[in-house]
Amino acid sequence: MSQKIWLSSPHMGESEEQFVKEAFETNWIAPLGPNVNGFEGDLEQYTGSLHAAALSSGTAAIHLALIMLDVKPGDVVICQSLTFSASANPIVYLGATPVFIDSEAST
């Protein structure tokens, strides 16, 4: 196979560039700001949810989801085999055991 398959190729358009520029100009780099609050509000409205939280990474989202699911030491959590350690780290951090699976029966 000679062509790479990118897991998440970056893209920065004019709108994204303007939001980054605005964040720097208004000094809302961290931890939050009006765009984050607006995104969370839009997500709540779109999903009909009472609450939404934008997090700093997918790893943080997995960690929070596992906590909300009450994952405890000794639990087994299924984890995709095509991943990197950050996907399994929250599982191990909570004392659970990751079990790596693939979509094909032979693997």
PDB file of C-alpha atoms in Angstrom:
ATOM      1  CA  MET A   1       0.000   0.000   0.000  1.00  0.00           C
ATOM      2  CA  SER A   2       1.697   3.205  -1.123  1.00  0.00           C
ATOM      3  CA  GLN A   3      -0.897   5.792  -0.111  1.00  0.00           C
ATOM      4  CA  LYS A   4      -1.101   6.927   3.515  1.00  0.00           C
ATOM      5  CA  ILE A   5      -4.454   6.909   5.267  1.00  0.00           C
ATOM      6  CA  TRP A   6      -4.527   9.873   7.650  1.00  0.00           C
ATOM      7  CA  LEU A   7      -6.484   9.366  10.861  1.00  0.00           C
ATOM      8  CA  SER A   8      -7.266  13.069  11.153  1.00  0.00           C
ATOM      9  CA  SER A   9      -5.752  15.309   8.540  1.00  0.00           C
ATOM     10  CA  PRO A  10      -5.555  18.941   9.684  1.00  0.00           C
ATOM     11  CA  HIS A  11      -7.569  21.652   8.010  1.00  0.00           C
ATOM     12  CA  MET A  12      -7.521  25.367   8.743  1.00  0.00           C
ATOM     13  CA  GLY A  13      -9.944  27.482   6.746  1.00  0.00           C
ATOM     14  CA  GLU A  14     -10.653  31.197   6.937  1.00  0.00           C
ATOM     15  CA  SER A  15     -13.291  30.802   9.672  1.00  0.00           C
ATOM     16  CA  GLU A  16     -11.000  28.697  11.851  1.00  0.00           C
ATOM     17  CA  GLU A  17      -8.132  31.135  11.351  1.00  0.00           C
ATOM     18  CA  GLN A  18     -10.375  34.023  12.400  1.00  0.00           C
ATOM     19  CA  PHE A  19     -11.421  32.212  15.604  1.00  0.00           C
ATOM     20  CA  VAL A  20      -7.773  31.502  16.492  1.00  0.00           C
ATOM     21  CA  LYS A  21      -6.849  35.126  15.791  1.00  0.00           C
ATOM     22  CA  GLU A  22      -9.773  36.344  17.920  1.00  0.00           C
ATOM     23  CA  ALA A  23      -8.743  34.073  20.808  1.00  0.00           C
ATOM     24  CA  PHE A  24      -5.238  35.538  20.785  1.00  0.00           C
ATOM     25  CA  GLU A  25      -6.424  39.141  20.391  1.00  0.00           C
ATOM     26  CA  THR A  26      -8.865  38.866  23.312  1.00  0.00           C
ATOM     27  CA  ASN A  27      -6.444  36.794  25.432  1.00  0.00           C
ATOM     28  CA  TRP A  28      -8.951  33.920  25.773  1.00  0.00           C
ATOM     29  CA  ILE A  29      -6.326  31.241  25.210  1.00  0.00           C
ATOM     30  CA  ALA A  30      -6.952  29.276  28.402  1.00  0.00           C
ATOM     31  CA  PRO A  31      -8.806  27.959  30.233  1.00  0.00           C
ATOM     32  CA  LEU A  32     -12.119  29.087  28.741  1.00  0.00           C
ATOM     33  CA  GLY A  33     -13.763  31.927  26.908  1.00  0.00           C
ATOM     34  CA  PRO A  34     -16.882  33.027  25.084  1.00  0.00           C
ATOM     35  CA  ASN A  35     -16.326  30.642  22.155  1.00  0.00           C
ATOM     36  CA  VAL A  36     -16.082  27.620  24.448  1.00  0.00           C
ATOM     37  CA  ASN A  37     -19.177  28.715  26.369  1.00  0.00           C
ATOM     38  CA  GLY A  38     -20.984  29.300  23.072  1.00  0.00           C
ATOM     39  CA  PHE A  39     -19.967  25.894  21.717  1.00  0.00           C
ATOM     40  CA  GLU A  40     -21.182  24.149  24.865  1.00  0.00           C
ATOM     41  CA  GLY A  41     -24.480  26.057  24.676  1.00  0.00           C
ATOM     42  CA  ASP A  42     -24.923  25.190  21.005  1.00  0.00           C
ATOM     43  CA  LEU A  43     -24.177  21.528  21.763  1.00  0.00           C
ATOM     44  CA  GLU A  44     -26.742  21.477  24.582  1.00  0.00           C
ATOM     45  CA  GLN A  45     -29.367  22.991  22.290  1.00  0.00           C
ATOM     46  CA  TYR A  46     -28.557  20.693  19.361  1.00  0.00           C
ATOM     47  CA  THR A  47     -28.679  17.515  21.460  1.00  0.00           C
ATOM     48  CA  GLY A  48     -31.465  18.614  23.816  1.00  0.00           C
ATOM     49  CA  SER A  49     -29.131  17.947  26.724  1.00  0.00           C
ATOM     50  CA  LEU A  50     -29.174  19.903  29.969  1.00  0.00           C
ATOM     51  CA  HIS A  51     -25.372  20.060  30.120  1.00  0.00           C
ATOM     52  CA  ALA A  52     -22.361  19.795  27.828  1.00  0.00           C
ATOM     53  CA  ALA A  53     -18.645  20.139  28.495  1.00  0.00           C
ATOM     54  CA  ALA A  54     -15.903  20.836  26.003  1.00  0.00           C
ATOM     55  CA  LEU A  55     -12.727  19.099  27.160  1.00  0.00           C
ATOM     56  CA  SER A  56      -9.063  19.527  26.335  1.00  0.00           C
ATOM     57  CA  SER A  57      -8.611  16.126  24.682  1.00  0.00           C
ATOM     58  CA  GLY A  58     -10.222  12.880  23.689  1.00  0.00           C
ATOM     59  CA  THR A  59      -8.367  11.219  26.550  1.00  0.00           C
ATOM     60  CA  ALA A  60     -10.031  13.592  29.017  1.00  0.00           C
ATOM     61  CA  ALA A  61     -13.404  12.805  27.428  1.00  0.00           C
ATOM     62  CA  ILE A  62     -12.830   9.052  27.779  1.00  0.00           C
ATOM     63  CA  HIS A  63     -11.777   9.537  31.414  1.00  0.00           C
ATOM     64  CA  LEU A  64     -14.888  11.577  32.222  1.00  0.00           C
ATOM     65  CA  ALA A  65     -17.156   9.097  30.398  1.00  0.00           C
ATOM     66  CA  LEU A  66     -15.682   6.179  32.341  1.00  0.00           C
ATOM     67  CA  ILE A  67     -16.231   8.037  35.619  1.00  0.00           C
ATOM     68  CA  MET A  68     -19.832   8.786  34.644  1.00  0.00           C
ATOM     69  CA  LEU A  69     -20.282   5.086  33.813  1.00  0.00           C
ATOM     70  CA  ASP A  70     -18.963   4.237  37.294  1.00  0.00           C
ATOM     71  CA  VAL A  71     -16.049   2.152  36.004  1.00  0.00           C
ATOM     72  CA  LYS A  72     -14.175   0.760  39.001  1.00  0.00           C
ATOM     73  CA  PRO A  73     -11.052  -1.313  39.688  1.00  0.00           C
ATOM     74  CA  GLY A  74     -11.522  -4.835  38.390  1.00  0.00           C
ATOM     75  CA  ASP A  75     -13.949  -3.851  35.628  1.00  0.00           C
ATOM     76  CA  VAL A  76     -13.202  -4.835  32.026  1.00  0.00           C
ATOM     77  CA  VAL A  77     -13.477  -2.142  29.347  1.00  0.00           C
ATOM     78  CA  ILE A  78     -13.419  -2.926  25.626  1.00  0.00           C
ATOM     79  CA  CYS A  79     -10.945  -0.762  23.701  1.00  0.00           C
ATOM     80  CA  GLN A  80     -10.315  -0.527  19.946  1.00  0.00           C
ATOM     81  CA  SER A  81      -7.076  -2.220  18.905  1.00  0.00           C
ATOM     82  CA  LEU A  82      -6.199   0.500  16.364  1.00  0.00           C
ATOM     83  CA  THR A  83      -5.310   3.104  18.955  1.00  0.00           C
ATOM     84  CA  PHE A  84      -2.489   4.572  20.984  1.00  0.00           C
ATOM     85  CA  SER A  85      -1.858   4.504  24.724  1.00  0.00           C
ATOM     86  CA  ALA A  86      -3.944   7.602  25.492  1.00  0.00           C
ATOM     87  CA  SER A  87      -7.114   5.628  24.700  1.00  0.00           C
ATOM     88  CA  ALA A  88      -6.291   2.933  27.252  1.00  0.00           C
ATOM     89  CA  ASN A  89      -4.659   5.158  29.888  1.00  0.00           C
ATOM     90  CA  PRO A  90      -7.932   6.352  31.488  1.00  0.00           C
ATOM     91  CA  ILE A  91      -9.096   2.739  31.740  1.00  0.00           C
ATOM     92  CA  VAL A  92      -5.915   1.692  33.530  1.00  0.00           C
ATOM     93  CA  TYR A  93      -5.871   4.891  35.629  1.00  0.00           C
ATOM     94  CA  LEU A  94      -9.259   3.916  37.066  1.00  0.00           C
ATOM     95  CA  GLY A  95      -7.991   0.409  37.859  1.00  0.00           C
ATOM     96  CA  ALA A  96      -9.979  -1.318  35.134  1.00  0.00           C
ATOM     97  CA  THR A  97      -8.555  -3.681  32.524  1.00  0.00           C
ATOM     98  CA  PRO A  98      -8.584  -2.728  28.828  1.00  0.00           C
ATOM     99  CA  VAL A  99      -9.417  -5.538  26.409  1.00  0.00           C
ATOM    100  CA  PHE A 100      -8.287  -4.684  22.887  1.00  0.00           C
ATOM    101  CA  ILE A 101     -10.565  -5.849  20.088  1.00  0.00           C
ATOM    102  CA  ASP A 102     -10.742  -5.451  16.339  1.00  0.00           C
ATOM    103  CA  SER A 103     -13.674  -5.432  13.965  1.00  0.00           C
ATOM    104  CA  GLU A 104     -12.620  -8.681  12.295  1.00  0.00           C
ATOM    105  CA  ALA A 105     -13.463 -12.013  13.876  1.00  0.00           C
ATOM    106  CA  SER A 106     -10.017 -13.457  13.069  1.00  0.00           C
ATOM    107  CA  THR A 107      -8.257 -10.761  15.097  1.00  0.00           C
TER     108      THR A 107
END
